[in-house]
Amino acid sequence: MTEKAARTKLNSLAGEVTTLLGGDAYLMYATSTREPQNIFGAQVALDVLPFISEELKSIGKVKKLVVFIHTNGGDLNAPWPIVSLLREYCDKLCVVVLERALSAGTLITISADEIVMGPDSFLSPVDPQAQVQINGQKRGIEVEDVTGYIEFAKTKVGLTSGAGLERAF
């Protein structure tokens, strides 16, 4: 099957699902979930806002918008503006999870009025991460890293309060 034929079939199926859900229009939001993520990955990010805005303007305001989502997540600053933009163009928001909506995708999904998932679809905990410079190298740091460090300082080192714990943090 050619890419054009596959795209036509996908659009047809999405249209049928949207009709079954009582939706007036649909939007697909998928990011790459190929491994390794640092090479092939595409994440939920704010740079998608102009594209979503353009699509929504072409659709216009509708009663019920169905968003199909498939993502490993991404920037946790992106879901709020993405959802705010989506809600400007619909009275009711329905999200259909195509296999996975992780982290930032989970936040987009749980903002919906209606969530549709199959038996193999899944959401995830939201895992905030930040990039920090350590000795001139960019490194990712997760909430679990910070929490584990504080727990270590309290239980293993014995810093329970005061200046010592404050300095360690």
CSV table of C-alpha atoms in Angstrom, one decimal:
chain,number,residue,atom,x,y,z
A,1,MET,CA,0.0,0.0,0.0
A,2,THR,CA,1.3,3.4,-0.9
A,3,GLU,CA,1.7,6.2,1.7
A,4,LYS,CA,-1.1,8.1,0.0
A,5,ALA,CA,-3.4,5.1,0.1
A,6,ALA,CA,-2.6,4.4,3.7
A,7,ARG,CA,-3.3,8.1,4.6
A,8,THR,CA,-6.6,7.9,2.8
A,9,LYS,CA,-7.6,4.7,4.6
A,10,LEU,CA,-6.5,6.2,8.0
A,11,ASN,CA,-8.6,9.4,7.4
A,12,SER,CA,-11.6,7.2,6.4
A,13,LEU,CA,-11.3,5.2,9.6
A,14,ALA,CA,-10.8,8.2,11.7
A,15,GLY,CA,-13.9,9.8,10.2
A,16,GLU,CA,-15.9,6.7,10.9
A,17,VAL,CA,-14.8,6.6,14.5
A,18,THR,CA,-15.5,10.3,14.9
A,19,THR,CA,-19.0,9.8,13.6
A,20,LEU,CA,-19.6,6.8,15.9
A,21,LEU,CA,-18.5,9.0,18.8
A,22,GLY,CA,-20.9,11.8,17.8
A,23,GLY,CA,-18.0,14.1,16.9
A,24,ASP,CA,-18.2,16.9,14.3
A,25,ALA,CA,-14.5,16.9,13.4
A,26,TYR,CA,-11.3,15.2,14.3
A,27,LEU,CA,-7.6,16.0,14.7
A,28,MET,CA,-4.7,13.5,15.0
A,29,TYR,CA,-1.7,14.2,17.2
A,30,ALA,CA,1.0,11.6,17.0
A,31,THR,CA,4.7,11.8,17.9
A,32,SER,CA,7.3,9.3,17.2
A,33,THR,CA,7.6,6.4,19.6
A,34,ARG,CA,10.5,4.7,17.9
A,35,GLU,CA,13.6,3.7,19.9
A,36,PRO,CA,16.1,5.0,20.7
A,37,GLN,CA,14.2,8.2,21.6
A,38,ASN,CA,17.2,10.4,21.6
A,39,ILE,CA,17.7,9.7,17.8
A,40,PHE,CA,14.2,9.0,16.4
A,41,GLY,CA,12.0,10.6,19.1
A,42,ALA,CA,9.6,13.5,18.5
A,43,GLN,CA,8.0,14.8,21.6
A,44,VAL,CA,5.0,16.8,22.7
A,45,ALA,CA,6.2,20.4,22.4
A,46,LEU,CA,5.0,23.9,22.1
A,47,ASP,CA,6.3,24.2,18.5
A,48,VAL,CA,3.2,22.2,17.3
A,49,LEU,CA,0.8,25.1,18.4
A,50,PRO,CA,0.9,26.9,15.0
A,51,PHE,CA,0.1,23.7,13.1
A,52,ILE,CA,-2.8,22.8,15.5
A,53,SER,CA,-4.1,26.3,15.2
A,54,GLU,CA,-4.0,26.2,11.4
A,55,GLU,CA,-5.9,22.9,11.4
A,56,LEU,CA,-8.5,24.2,13.9
A,57,LYS,CA,-9.0,27.4,11.9
A,58,SER,CA,-9.8,25.3,8.8
A,59,ILE,CA,-12.3,23.2,10.8
A,60,GLY,CA,-13.9,26.1,12.6
A,61,LYS,CA,-15.7,25.9,16.0
A,62,VAL,CA,-17.6,22.6,16.5
A,63,LYS,CA,-19.8,21.1,19.2
A,64,LYS,CA,-17.6,18.0,19.7
A,65,LEU,CA,-14.0,17.7,18.6
A,66,VAL,CA,-12.3,14.2,18.6
A,67,VAL,CA,-8.6,14.2,19.1
A,68,PHE,CA,-6.7,11.0,18.3
A,69,ILE,CA,-3.4,10.8,20.3
A,70,HIS,CA,-0.4,8.6,20.2
A,71,THR,CA,2.8,9.7,22.1
A,72,ASN,CA,5.5,8.9,24.5
A,73,GLY,CA,5.1,12.4,26.0
A,74,GLY,CA,7.4,15.4,26.1
A,75,ASP,CA,7.5,19.0,27.4
A,76,LEU,CA,5.2,19.3,30.4
A,77,ASN,CA,4.7,23.0,29.6
A,78,ALA,CA,3.0,22.1,26.3
A,79,PRO,CA,-0.3,20.3,27.4
A,80,TRP,CA,-1.9,23.4,29.0
A,81,PRO,CA,-1.6,25.7,25.9
A,82,ILE,CA,-2.4,22.8,23.5
A,83,VAL,CA,-5.6,21.9,25.4
A,84,SER,CA,-6.5,25.6,25.8
A,85,LEU,CA,-6.3,26.0,22.0
A,86,LEU,CA,-8.3,22.9,21.4
A,87,ARG,CA,-11.1,24.1,23.7
A,88,GLU,CA,-11.3,27.4,21.9
A,89,TYR,CA,-12.7,25.4,18.9
A,90,CYS,CA,-15.1,23.0,20.6
A,91,ASP,CA,-17.8,22.8,23.3
A,92,LYS,CA,-16.8,19.2,24.1
A,93,LEU,CA,-13.4,17.6,23.8
A,94,CYS,CA,-13.0,13.8,23.3
A,95,VAL,CA,-9.6,12.1,23.2
A,96,VAL,CA,-9.1,8.7,21.7
A,97,VAL,CA,-5.9,7.1,22.9
A,98,LEU,CA,-4.3,5.1,20.1
A,99,GLU,CA,-2.1,2.7,22.1
A,100,ARG,CA,-0.4,5.2,24.3
A,101,ALA,CA,-0.5,8.7,25.7
A,102,LEU,CA,2.4,9.0,28.1
A,103,SER,CA,3.4,11.8,30.4
A,104,ALA,CA,2.5,15.1,28.6
A,105,GLY,CA,0.1,13.0,26.5
A,106,THR,CA,-1.6,11.8,29.7
A,107,LEU,CA,-2.1,15.4,30.7
A,108,ILE,CA,-3.7,16.2,27.4
A,109,THR,CA,-5.9,13.1,27.6
A,110,ILE,CA,-7.2,13.7,31.2
A,111,SER,CA,-8.2,17.2,30.2
A,112,ALA,CA,-10.9,15.8,27.9
A,113,ASP,CA,-14.6,15.6,28.6
A,114,GLU,CA,-14.5,12.1,27.3
A,115,ILE,CA,-11.7,9.6,27.0
A,116,VAL,CA,-11.9,6.5,24.7
A,117,MET,CA,-9.3,3.7,25.1
A,118,GLY,CA,-9.1,0.2,23.9
A,119,PRO,CA,-7.9,-2.8,25.9
A,120,ASP,CA,-4.3,-2.3,24.8
A,121,SER,CA,-4.3,1.5,25.3
A,122,PHE,CA,-2.5,3.1,28.3
A,123,LEU,CA,-1.7,6.3,30.1
A,124,SER,CA,1.3,6.8,32.4
A,125,PRO,CA,2.3,8.7,35.5
A,126,VAL,CA,3.4,12.2,34.8
A,127,ASP,CA,7.2,12.3,35.2
A,128,PRO,CA,8.5,16.0,35.3
A,129,GLN,CA,12.0,16.3,34.1
A,130,ALA,CA,14.4,19.2,33.7
A,131,GLN,CA,17.7,19.8,31.8
A,132,VAL,CA,20.6,21.1,34.0
A,133,GLN,CA,24.2,22.0,33.2
A,134,ILE,CA,26.7,20.0,35.3
A,135,ASN,CA,30.4,20.6,34.5
A,136,GLY,CA,29.5,22.0,31.1
A,137,GLN,CA,27.3,19.0,30.1
A,138,LYS,CA,23.6,19.0,29.7
A,139,ARG,CA,22.0,16.3,31.8
A,140,GLY,CA,18.4,15.3,32.5
A,141,ILE,CA,17.2,15.2,36.1
A,142,GLU,CA,13.9,13.7,37.1
A,143,VAL,CA,11.7,14.3,40.1
A,144,GLU,CA,12.5,10.8,41.3
A,145,ASP,CA,16.2,11.8,41.3
A,146,VAL,CA,15.6,14.8,43.5
A,147,THR,CA,13.2,12.9,45.8
A,148,GLY,CA,15.6,10.0,46.2
A,149,TYR,CA,18.5,12.4,47.0
A,150,ILE,CA,16.5,14.2,49.7
A,151,GLU,CA,15.4,10.8,51.1
A,152,PHE,CA,19.0,9.6,51.1
A,153,ALA,CA,20.1,12.8,53.0
A,154,LYS,CA,17.4,12.3,55.6
A,155,THR,CA,17.6,8.5,56.2
A,156,LYS,CA,21.2,7.6,55.5
A,157,VAL,CA,23.0,10.7,56.4
A,158,GLY,CA,20.7,11.8,59.2
A,159,LEU,CA,19.9,15.3,58.0
A,160,THR,CA,16.4,15.8,59.2
A,161,SER,CA,16.1,19.6,59.4
A,162,GLY,CA,18.0,22.8,59.7
A,163,ALA,CA,20.9,24.2,57.8
A,164,GLY,CA,22.5,20.9,56.9
A,165,LEU,CA,19.4,19.7,55.0
A,166,GLU,CA,19.0,23.1,53.5
A,167,ARG,CA,22.6,23.1,52.2
A,168,ALA,CA,22.2,19.5,50.9
A,169,PHE,CA,19.1,20.5,49.0
